[in-house]
Amino acid sequence: MADVTEPPLTLYRLQACPYCERVVRRLQEYGLEYRSRFVEPLHSRRDAVKRAAGVRTVPVLVDERTGVTMAESANIVDYLESTYADGSLEESTADSSVTATDAGGDD
């Protein structure tokens, strides 16, 4: 179980990655607290993101509230919009079809 003081959203990202920054902007737009996990620049050394999502590409978002882990900035932005845009999480958690890990990713 996650520590209650930790935000339920974790973003695996690279410094200065435009795809990652796209997700960061959306998280900020919705006022969502999240923690950043910066990964190794060398693709083959991204073991932390590989363990979390099964991929070595970034960005990857892990949402502990809904159980969603996903890659690719466009998918993450769409997910954030459908889940958090109206400030209500309750409606979106009823749909469990978004809980699959997306095997793709931006790099």
mmCIF file with all atom_site columns, C-alpha atoms in Angstrom, residues 8-13 35-39 45-64 67-71 99-104:
data_model
loop_
_atom_site.group_PDB
_atom_site.id
_atom_site.type_symbol
_atom_site.label_atom_id
_atom_site.label_alt_id
_atom_site.label_comp_id
_atom_site.label_asym_id
_atom_site.label_entity_id
_atom_site.label_seq_id
_atom_site.pdbx_PDB_ins_code
_atom_site.Cartn_x
_atom_site.Cartn_y
_atom_site.Cartn_z
_atom_site.occupancy
_atom_site.B_iso_or_equiv
_atom_site.pdbx_formal_charge
_atom_site.auth_seq_id
_atom_site.auth_comp_id
_atom_site.auth_asym_id
_atom_site.auth_atom_id
_atom_site.pdbx_PDB_model_num
ATOM 1  C CA . PRO A 1 8   ? -1.171 8.507  -6.271  1.00 0.00 ? 8   PRO A CA 1
ATOM 2  C CA . LEU A 1 9   ? 0.231  9.532  -9.669  1.00 0.00 ? 9   LEU A CA 1
ATOM 3  C CA . THR A 1 10  ? 3.799  8.700  -10.682 1.00 0.00 ? 10  THR A CA 1
ATOM 4  C CA . LEU A 1 11  ? 5.296  9.926  -13.930 1.00 0.00 ? 11  LEU A CA 1
ATOM 5  C CA . TYR A 1 12  ? 8.384  8.194  -15.298 1.00 0.00 ? 12  TYR A CA 1
ATOM 6  C CA . ARG A 1 13  ? 10.170 10.719 -17.472 1.00 0.00 ? 13  ARG A CA 1
ATOM 7  C CA . ARG A 1 35  ? 5.771  12.464 -8.283  1.00 0.00 ? 35  ARG A CA 1
ATOM 8  C CA . SER A 1 36  ? 8.394  12.439 -11.001 1.00 0.00 ? 36  SER A CA 1
ATOM 9  C CA . ARG A 1 37  ? 10.706 9.490  -11.413 1.00 0.00 ? 37  ARG A CA 1
ATOM 10 C CA . PHE A 1 38  ? 13.492 10.537 -13.738 1.00 0.00 ? 38  PHE A CA 1
ATOM 11 C CA . VAL A 1 39  ? 14.896 7.586  -15.684 1.00 0.00 ? 39  VAL A CA 1
ATOM 12 C CA . ARG A 1 45  ? 19.428 1.123  -18.453 1.00 0.00 ? 45  ARG A CA 1
ATOM 13 C CA . ARG A 1 46  ? 15.824 2.125  -17.777 1.00 0.00 ? 46  ARG A CA 1
ATOM 14 C CA . ASP A 1 47  ? 15.167 -0.770 -15.444 1.00 0.00 ? 47  ASP A CA 1
ATOM 15 C CA . ALA A 1 48  ? 12.840 1.148  -13.089 1.00 0.00 ? 48  ALA A CA 1
ATOM 16 C CA . VAL A 1 49  ? 10.362 2.006  -15.839 1.00 0.00 ? 49  VAL A CA 1
ATOM 17 C CA . LYS A 1 50  ? 10.674 -1.509 -17.276 1.00 0.00 ? 50  LYS A CA 1
ATOM 18 C CA . ARG A 1 51  ? 9.667  -2.970 -13.893 1.00 0.00 ? 51  ARG A CA 1
ATOM 19 C CA . ALA A 1 52  ? 6.746  -0.556 -13.548 1.00 0.00 ? 52  ALA A CA 1
ATOM 20 C CA . ALA A 1 53  ? 5.293  -0.757 -17.044 1.00 0.00 ? 53  ALA A CA 1
ATOM 21 C CA . GLY A 1 54  ? 7.013  -3.498 -19.006 1.00 0.00 ? 54  GLY A CA 1
ATOM 22 C CA . VAL A 1 55  ? 8.510  -0.953 -21.422 1.00 0.00 ? 55  VAL A CA 1
ATOM 23 C CA . ARG A 1 56  ? 11.655 1.173  -21.429 1.00 0.00 ? 56  ARG A CA 1
ATOM 24 C CA . THR A 1 57  ? 10.099 4.138  -23.214 1.00 0.00 ? 57  THR A CA 1
ATOM 25 C CA . VAL A 1 58  ? 8.879  7.298  -21.538 1.00 0.00 ? 58  VAL A CA 1
ATOM 26 C CA . PRO A 1 59  ? 6.641  8.903  -20.514 1.00 0.00 ? 59  PRO A CA 1
ATOM 27 C CA . VAL A 1 60  ? 4.871  6.292  -18.406 1.00 0.00 ? 60  VAL A CA 1
ATOM 28 C CA . LEU A 1 61  ? 2.113  7.188  -15.970 1.00 0.00 ? 61  LEU A CA 1
ATOM 29 C CA . VAL A 1 62  ? 1.133  5.004  -13.020 1.00 0.00 ? 62  VAL A CA 1
ATOM 30 C CA . ASP A 1 63  ? -2.171 5.934  -11.367 1.00 0.00 ? 63  ASP A CA 1
ATOM 31 C CA . GLU A 1 64  ? -2.545 4.068  -8.088  1.00 0.00 ? 64  GLU A CA 1
ATOM 32 C CA . GLY A 1 67  ? -4.739 0.832  -11.216 1.00 0.00 ? 67  GLY A CA 1
ATOM 33 C CA . VAL A 1 68  ? -3.824 2.239  -14.628 1.00 0.00 ? 68  VAL A CA 1
ATOM 34 C CA . THR A 1 69  ? -0.283 2.035  -15.980 1.00 0.00 ? 69  THR A CA 1
ATOM 35 C CA . MET A 1 70  ? 0.219  3.409  -19.473 1.00 0.00 ? 70  MET A CA 1
ATOM 36 C CA . ALA A 1 71  ? 2.806  4.689  -21.914 1.00 0.00 ? 71  ALA A CA 1
ATOM 37 C CA . THR A 1 99  ? -6.612 -0.569 -16.797 1.00 0.00 ? 99  THR A CA 1
ATOM 38 C CA . ALA A 1 100 ? -4.518 -2.314 -19.441 1.00 0.00 ? 100 ALA A CA 1
ATOM 39 C CA . THR A 1 101 ? -0.858 -1.457 -19.856 1.00 0.00 ? 101 THR A CA 1
ATOM 40 C CA . ASP A 1 102 ? -0.143 0.071  -23.234 1.00 0.00 ? 102 ASP A CA 1
ATOM 41 C CA . ALA A 1 103 ? 2.963  -1.567 -24.688 1.00 0.00 ? 103 ALA A CA 1
ATOM 42 C CA . GLY A 1 104 ? 3.930  1.439  -26.805 1.00 0.00 ? 104 GLY A CA 1
#
